Coordinates of C-alpha atoms in Angstrom, one line a residue:
M1 CA -23.2 11.4 -21.6
L2 CA -21.6 10.2 -24.9
L3 CA -20.6 13.7 -25.9
R4 CA -19.1 14.3 -22.4
L5 CA -17.2 11.0 -22.7
A6 CA -15.9 12.0 -26.1
C7 CA -14.8 15.4 -24.9
L8 CA -13.1 14.0 -21.8
A9 CA -11.4 11.3 -24.0
A10 CA -10.1 14.0 -26.4
T11 CA -8.8 16.0 -23.4
N12 CA -7.1 13.0 -21.9
A13 CA -5.5 12.2 -25.3
L14 CA -4.1 15.7 -25.6
A15 CA -2.8 15.5 -22.0
F16 CA -1.1 12.2 -22.9
L17 CA 0.6 13.8 -25.9
R18 CA 1.9 16.5 -23.5
L19 CA 3.7 13.8 -21.5
L20 CA 5.6 12.4 -24.4
P21 CA 8.5 14.9 -24.4
M22 CA 8.8 14.9 -20.6
S23 CA 11.6 13.1 -18.8
D24 CA 10.8 10.3 -16.3
R25 CA 12.0 12.6 -13.5
A26 CA 9.6 15.4 -14.5
K27 CA 6.7 12.9 -14.7
D28 CA 7.5 11.5 -11.3
V29 CA 7.7 15.0 -9.8
E30 CA 4.3 15.9 -11.4
I31 CA 2.8 12.7 -10.0
L32 CA 4.0 13.5 -6.5
V33 CA 2.6 17.1 -6.8
L34 CA -0.8 15.8 -8.0
R35 CA -0.9 13.2 -5.2
H36 CA -0.2 15.8 -2.6
Q37 CA -2.8 18.1 -4.0
L38 CA -5.3 15.2 -3.9
L39 CA -4.5 14.6 -0.3
V40 CA -5.0 18.3 0.6
V41 CA -8.4 18.4 -1.2
Q42 CA -9.5 15.1 0.4
R43 CA -8.9 16.7 3.9
Q44 CA -11.0 19.7 3.0
V45 CA -13.9 18.1 1.1
G46 CA -16.3 15.4 2.1
K47 CA -17.0 12.4 -0.1
P48 CA -16.7 13.4 -3.8
T49 CA -19.3 12.4 -6.3
F50 CA -18.4 10.9 -9.6
T51 CA -20.5 10.7 -12.7
D52 CA -20.8 7.5 -14.8
T53 CA -18.4 9.2 -17.3
D54 CA -15.8 9.8 -14.6
R55 CA -16.0 6.2 -13.6
A56 CA -15.7 5.0 -17.2
I57 CA -12.6 7.1 -17.9
L58 CA -11.0 5.9 -14.6
A59 CA -11.8 2.3 -15.4
C60 CA -10.3 2.6 -18.9
L61 CA -7.1 4.2 -17.6
L62 CA -6.7 1.8 -14.7
H63 CA -7.3 -1.2 -17.0
H64 CA -3.8 -0.5 -18.5
L65 CA -2.1 -1.0 -15.1
P66 CA -0.9 -4.4 -13.7
K67 CA -3.7 -6.1 -11.8
D68 CA -2.2 -5.5 -8.3
K69 CA -1.2 -1.9 -8.9
P70 CA -4.6 -0.1 -8.3
R71 CA -4.6 -1.7 -4.8
H72 CA -1.6 0.5 -3.9
L73 CA -2.8 3.7 -5.5
L74 CA -4.6 6.6 -3.8
L75 CA -7.9 6.3 -5.5
L76 CA -11.2 8.0 -4.7
V77 CA -13.2 5.4 -6.6
R78 CA -12.7 1.7 -6.2
P79 CA -14.3 -1.1 -8.3
G80 CA -17.7 -2.1 -7.0
Q81 CA -18.1 1.2 -5.1
G82 CA -21.6 2.6 -5.6
S83 CA -22.5 6.2 -5.9

């Protein structure tokens, strides 16, 4: 699990570096595209399963948002939601 977490953390760090040169408009458009894709997949697939590593990464990323923001996001995993 730790190796998987390290690999996913490295992948996310590289993905973050890719965002640095992008304009705010390009980031907003990418977010909208990703949200729409997520909605399409949710309609086609049943309840997704998340590993502990997936939950840890999401928790770390969501920790950096204001406390009330995650409530307004389209999330597949919520705090306290069991597997």
